[in-house]
Short mmCIF file of C-alpha atoms in Angstrom, two decimals:
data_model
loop_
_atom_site.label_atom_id
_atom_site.label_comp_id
_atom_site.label_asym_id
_atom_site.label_seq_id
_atom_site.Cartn_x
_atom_site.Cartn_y
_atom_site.Cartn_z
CA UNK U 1 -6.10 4.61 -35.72
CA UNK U 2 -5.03 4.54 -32.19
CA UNK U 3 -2.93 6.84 -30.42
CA UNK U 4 -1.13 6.09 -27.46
CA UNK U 5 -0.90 9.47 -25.77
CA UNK U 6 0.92 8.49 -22.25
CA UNK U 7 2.70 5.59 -20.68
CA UNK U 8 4.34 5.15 -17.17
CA UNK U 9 7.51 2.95 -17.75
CA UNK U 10 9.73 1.50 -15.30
CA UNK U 11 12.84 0.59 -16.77
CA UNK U 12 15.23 -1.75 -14.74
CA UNK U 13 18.76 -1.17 -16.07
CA UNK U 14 21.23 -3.84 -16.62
CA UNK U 15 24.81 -2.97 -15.41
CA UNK U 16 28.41 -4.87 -14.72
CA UNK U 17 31.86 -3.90 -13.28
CA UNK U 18 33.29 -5.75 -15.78
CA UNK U 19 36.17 -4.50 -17.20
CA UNK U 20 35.24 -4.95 -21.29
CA UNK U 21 31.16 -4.70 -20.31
CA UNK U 22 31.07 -1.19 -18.32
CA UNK U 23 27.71 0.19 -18.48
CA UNK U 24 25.59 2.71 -17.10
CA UNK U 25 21.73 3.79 -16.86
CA UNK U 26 19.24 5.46 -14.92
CA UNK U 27 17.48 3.34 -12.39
CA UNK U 28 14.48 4.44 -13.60
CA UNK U 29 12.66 7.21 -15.35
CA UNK U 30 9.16 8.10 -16.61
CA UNK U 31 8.23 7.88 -20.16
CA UNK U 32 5.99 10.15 -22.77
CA UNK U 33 5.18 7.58 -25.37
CA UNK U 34 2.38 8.06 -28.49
CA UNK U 35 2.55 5.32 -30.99
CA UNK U 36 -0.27 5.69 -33.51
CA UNK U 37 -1.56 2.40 -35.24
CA UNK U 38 -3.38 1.70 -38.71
CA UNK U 39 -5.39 -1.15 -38.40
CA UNK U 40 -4.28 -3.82 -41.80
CA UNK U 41 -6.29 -6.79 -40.52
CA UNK U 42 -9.22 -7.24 -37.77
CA UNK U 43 -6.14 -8.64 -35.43
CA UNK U 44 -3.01 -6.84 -37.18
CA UNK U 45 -1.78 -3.21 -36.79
CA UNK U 46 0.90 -1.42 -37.46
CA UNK U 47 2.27 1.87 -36.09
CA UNK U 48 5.26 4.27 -35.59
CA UNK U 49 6.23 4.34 -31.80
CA UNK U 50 8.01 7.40 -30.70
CA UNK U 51 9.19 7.47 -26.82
CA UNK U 52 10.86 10.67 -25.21
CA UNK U 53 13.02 10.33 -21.75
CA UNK U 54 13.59 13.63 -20.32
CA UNK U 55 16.95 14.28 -18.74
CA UNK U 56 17.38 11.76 -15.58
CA UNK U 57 20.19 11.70 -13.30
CA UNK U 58 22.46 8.98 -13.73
CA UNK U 59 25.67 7.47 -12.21
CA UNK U 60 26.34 10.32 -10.08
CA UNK U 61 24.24 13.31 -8.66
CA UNK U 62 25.92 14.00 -5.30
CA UNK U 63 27.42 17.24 -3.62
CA UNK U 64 30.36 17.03 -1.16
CA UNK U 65 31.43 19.63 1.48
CA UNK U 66 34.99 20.36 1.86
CA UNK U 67 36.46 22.56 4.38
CA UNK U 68 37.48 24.85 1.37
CA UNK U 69 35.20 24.32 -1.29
CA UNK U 70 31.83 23.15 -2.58
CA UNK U 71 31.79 20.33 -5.87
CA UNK U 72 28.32 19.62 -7.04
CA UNK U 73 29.15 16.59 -9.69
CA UNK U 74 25.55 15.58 -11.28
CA UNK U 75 25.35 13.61 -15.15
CA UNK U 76 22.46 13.26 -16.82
CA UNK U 77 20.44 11.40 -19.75
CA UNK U 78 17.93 12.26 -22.42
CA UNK U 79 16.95 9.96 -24.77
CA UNK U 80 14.53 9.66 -28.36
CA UNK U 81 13.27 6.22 -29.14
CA UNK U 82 11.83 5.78 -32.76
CA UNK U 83 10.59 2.20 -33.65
CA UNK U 84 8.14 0.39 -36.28
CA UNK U 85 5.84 -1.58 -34.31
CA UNK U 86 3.43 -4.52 -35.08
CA UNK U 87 0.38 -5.20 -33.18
CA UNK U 88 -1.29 -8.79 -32.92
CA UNK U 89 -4.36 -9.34 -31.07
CA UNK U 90 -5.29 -13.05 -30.46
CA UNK U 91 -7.97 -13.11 -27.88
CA UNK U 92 -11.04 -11.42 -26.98
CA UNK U 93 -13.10 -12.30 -23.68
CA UNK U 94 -16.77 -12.36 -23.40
CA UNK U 95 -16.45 -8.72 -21.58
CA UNK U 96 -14.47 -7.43 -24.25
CA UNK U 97 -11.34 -7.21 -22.84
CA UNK U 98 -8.61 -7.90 -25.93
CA UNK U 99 -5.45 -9.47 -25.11
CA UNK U 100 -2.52 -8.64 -27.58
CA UNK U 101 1.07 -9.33 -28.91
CA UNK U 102 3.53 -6.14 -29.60
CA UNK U 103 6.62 -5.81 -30.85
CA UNK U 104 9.05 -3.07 -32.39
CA UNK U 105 12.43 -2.21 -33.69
CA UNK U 106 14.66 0.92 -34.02
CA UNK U 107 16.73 3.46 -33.20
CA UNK U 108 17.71 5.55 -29.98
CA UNK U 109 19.81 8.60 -30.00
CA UNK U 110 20.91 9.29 -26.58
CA UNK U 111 22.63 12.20 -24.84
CA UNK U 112 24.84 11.99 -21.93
CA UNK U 113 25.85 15.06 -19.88
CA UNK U 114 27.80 16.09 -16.89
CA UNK U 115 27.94 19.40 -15.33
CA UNK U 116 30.65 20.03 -12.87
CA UNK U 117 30.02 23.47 -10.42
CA UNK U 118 32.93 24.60 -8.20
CA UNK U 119 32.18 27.33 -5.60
CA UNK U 120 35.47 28.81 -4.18
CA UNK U 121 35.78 29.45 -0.45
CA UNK U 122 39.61 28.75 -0.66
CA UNK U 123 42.80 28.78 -2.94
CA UNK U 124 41.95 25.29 -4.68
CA UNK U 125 40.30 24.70 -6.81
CA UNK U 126 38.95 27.92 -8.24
CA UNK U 127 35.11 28.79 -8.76
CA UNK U 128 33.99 27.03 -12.51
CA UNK U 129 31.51 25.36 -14.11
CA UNK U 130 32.76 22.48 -16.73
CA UNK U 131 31.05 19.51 -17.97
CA UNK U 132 30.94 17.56 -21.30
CA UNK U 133 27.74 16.54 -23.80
CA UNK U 134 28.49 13.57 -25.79
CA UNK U 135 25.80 11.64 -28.16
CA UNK U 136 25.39 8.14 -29.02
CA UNK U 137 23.04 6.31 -31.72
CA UNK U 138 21.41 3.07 -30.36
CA UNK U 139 19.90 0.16 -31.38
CA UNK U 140 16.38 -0.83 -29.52
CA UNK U 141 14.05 -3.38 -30.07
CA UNK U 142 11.14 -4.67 -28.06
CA UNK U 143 9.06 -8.02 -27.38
CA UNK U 144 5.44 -7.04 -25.31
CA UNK U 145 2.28 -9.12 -23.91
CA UNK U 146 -0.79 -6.99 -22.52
CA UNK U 147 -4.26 -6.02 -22.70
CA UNK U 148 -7.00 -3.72 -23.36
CA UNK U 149 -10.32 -3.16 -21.88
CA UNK U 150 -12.92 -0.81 -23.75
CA UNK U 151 -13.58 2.34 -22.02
CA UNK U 152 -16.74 3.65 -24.25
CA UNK U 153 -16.79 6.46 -26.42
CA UNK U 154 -13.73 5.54 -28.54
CA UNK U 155 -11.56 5.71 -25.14
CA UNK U 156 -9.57 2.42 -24.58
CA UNK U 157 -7.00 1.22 -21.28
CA UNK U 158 -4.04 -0.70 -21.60
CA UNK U 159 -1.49 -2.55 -19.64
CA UNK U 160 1.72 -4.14 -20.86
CA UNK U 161 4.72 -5.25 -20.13
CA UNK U 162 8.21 -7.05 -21.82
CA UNK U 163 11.59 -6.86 -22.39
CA UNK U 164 13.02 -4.18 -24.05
CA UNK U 165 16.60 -4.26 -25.71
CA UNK U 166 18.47 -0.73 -26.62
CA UNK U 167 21.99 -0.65 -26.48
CA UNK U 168 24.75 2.36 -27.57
CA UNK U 169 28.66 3.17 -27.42
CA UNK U 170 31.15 5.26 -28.59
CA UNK U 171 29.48 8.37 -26.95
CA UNK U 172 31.29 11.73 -28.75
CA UNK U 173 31.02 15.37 -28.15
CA UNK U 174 32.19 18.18 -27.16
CA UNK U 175 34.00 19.58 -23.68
CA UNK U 176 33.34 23.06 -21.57
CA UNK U 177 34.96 24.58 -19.38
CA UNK U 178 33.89 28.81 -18.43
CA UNK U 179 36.78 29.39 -17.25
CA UNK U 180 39.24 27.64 -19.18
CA UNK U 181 39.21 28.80 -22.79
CA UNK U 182 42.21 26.35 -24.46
CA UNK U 183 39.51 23.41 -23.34
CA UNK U 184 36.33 25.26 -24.20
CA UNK U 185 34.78 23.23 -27.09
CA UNK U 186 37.47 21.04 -27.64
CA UNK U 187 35.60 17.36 -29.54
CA UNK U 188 36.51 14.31 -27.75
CA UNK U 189 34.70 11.39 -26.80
CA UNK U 190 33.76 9.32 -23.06
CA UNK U 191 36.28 6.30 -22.87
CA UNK U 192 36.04 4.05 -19.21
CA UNK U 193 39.27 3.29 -17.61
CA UNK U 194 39.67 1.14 -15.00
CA UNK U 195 42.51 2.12 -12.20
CA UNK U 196 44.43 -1.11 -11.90
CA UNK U 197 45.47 -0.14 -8.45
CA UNK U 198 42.24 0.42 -7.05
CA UNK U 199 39.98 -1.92 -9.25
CA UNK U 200 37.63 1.20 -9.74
CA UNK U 201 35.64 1.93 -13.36
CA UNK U 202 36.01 6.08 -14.04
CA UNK U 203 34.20 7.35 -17.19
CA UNK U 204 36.57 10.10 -18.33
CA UNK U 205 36.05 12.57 -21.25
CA UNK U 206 39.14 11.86 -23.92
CA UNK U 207 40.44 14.56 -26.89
CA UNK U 208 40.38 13.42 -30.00
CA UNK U 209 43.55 15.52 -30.30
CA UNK U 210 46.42 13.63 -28.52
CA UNK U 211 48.16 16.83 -27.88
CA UNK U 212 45.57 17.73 -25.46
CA UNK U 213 45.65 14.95 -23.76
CA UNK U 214 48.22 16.59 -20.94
CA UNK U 215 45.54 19.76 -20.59
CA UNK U 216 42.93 17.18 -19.67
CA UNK U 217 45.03 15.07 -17.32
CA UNK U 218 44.78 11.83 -19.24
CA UNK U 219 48.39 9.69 -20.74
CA UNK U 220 48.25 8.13 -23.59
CA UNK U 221 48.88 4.90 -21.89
CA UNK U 222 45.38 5.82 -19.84
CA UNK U 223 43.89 6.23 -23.29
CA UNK U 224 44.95 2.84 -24.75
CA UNK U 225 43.82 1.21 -21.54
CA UNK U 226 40.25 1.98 -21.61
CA UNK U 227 37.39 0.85 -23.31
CA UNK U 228 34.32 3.08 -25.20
CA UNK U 229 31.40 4.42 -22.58
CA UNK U 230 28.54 1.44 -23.22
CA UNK U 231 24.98 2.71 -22.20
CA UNK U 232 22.72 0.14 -21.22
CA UNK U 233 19.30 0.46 -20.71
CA UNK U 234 18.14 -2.92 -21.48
CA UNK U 235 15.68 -4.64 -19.54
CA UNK U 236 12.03 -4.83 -17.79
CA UNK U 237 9.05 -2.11 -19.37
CA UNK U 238 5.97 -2.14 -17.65
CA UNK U 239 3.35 0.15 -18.73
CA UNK U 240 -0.26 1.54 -18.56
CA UNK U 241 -1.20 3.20 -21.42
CA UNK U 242 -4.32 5.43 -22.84
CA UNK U 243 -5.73 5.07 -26.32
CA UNK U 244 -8.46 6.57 -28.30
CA UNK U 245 -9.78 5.33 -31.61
CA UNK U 246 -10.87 7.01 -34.87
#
């Protein structure tokens, strides 16, 4: 068995302004991975690979000083990744240095959250805190080359790197608002609409309820004009990773 108790990912995000293909990600983020393997063959395992990202700032995380008021805007991502994965090795060198093939398929769920602070110093707008959480499940899959050089004693060092795939939309969850209590808790879901004035994408949090729709500033014109939240975080996975066998 071999588990994989730590990896250092960098994930380079795919993104476009394009109006049906909106998508955000974090630029990067570090990544707790342990994937234990059962050896079938002398060059075939199998394993169960289980990546965590802790919560990483994406799309905004900015504060802005106004002569009456302070907005701190920040969103941020978690994520689970749970995948079957197949290991094939298919060369050794004379140092014993084992070259191998990896790849796995999935599921992600995926949490996006904004928090929204206003400090009142003036009349508008008034001090609150109000944000949304909204959940997502994706679809990942993964293609991997590397290697792994024997570090005595059951220890084991590995490098790798591929292309990963995981993809999600239709992001739904809940609002808050502290000081608001008719839009405390009301479900909705994160739709993108593009202003057709100012070419600009905005990811906005939508009720499910169209009657609310007026509480939250949205039209239902807005609402038929936009297109589900996609989160992208396809791309690049590099990785060093630390094994021990038993």
């Amino acid at each position: 068995t071999e588990i994989y108790t730590l990896s250092l990912h960098d994930a380079l995000p795919i993104s476009s302004d394009q109006y049906q293909t909106v998508s955000y990600g974090p630029d990067s983020a570090v990544l707790l991975e342990v994937t234990p393997f059962y050896p079938l063959t002398q060059n075939l395992e199998i394993g169960v690979d289980f990546t965590y990202w802790a919560f990483t700032p994406m799309v905004f995380d900015a504060s802005d000083i106004h002569p009456d008021y302070f907005h701190d805007w920040q969103r941020n991502f978690s994520s689970l990744e749970l995948n079957a994965a197949s290991r094939v090795y298919f060369y050794k060198s004379h140092n014993g240095t084992q070259f191998f093939l990896e790849g796995k398929v999935g599921i992600q769920p995926m949490t996006a959250q904004l928090v929204q602070t206003y400090q009142d110093t003036g009349n508008t707008p008034s001090t609150d805190q109000t944000g949304e959480i909204a959940n997502s499940m994706g679809f990942d899959a993964a293609i991997k080359i590397g290697a792994e050089m024997d570090l005595g004693n059951g220890f084991s060092l590995g490098f790798n790197g591929g292309y990963q795939y995981s993809y999600a939309t239709g992001f739904n969850g809940t609002f808050t608002d502290a000081a608001d209590a008719s839009r405390n808790g009301v479900p909705g879901s994160l739709l993108v609409f593009k202003d057709p004035s100012s070419g600009l994408n905005t990811v906005t949090f939508v009720p499910n309820n169209s009657a609310d729709y007026s509480n939250f500033g949205v039209t239902s014109a807005e609402v038929a004009a936009s297109r589900k939240l996609v989160m992208d975080l396809s791309g690049l996975r590099l990785a060093v990773d630390l094994s021990y066998k038993f």
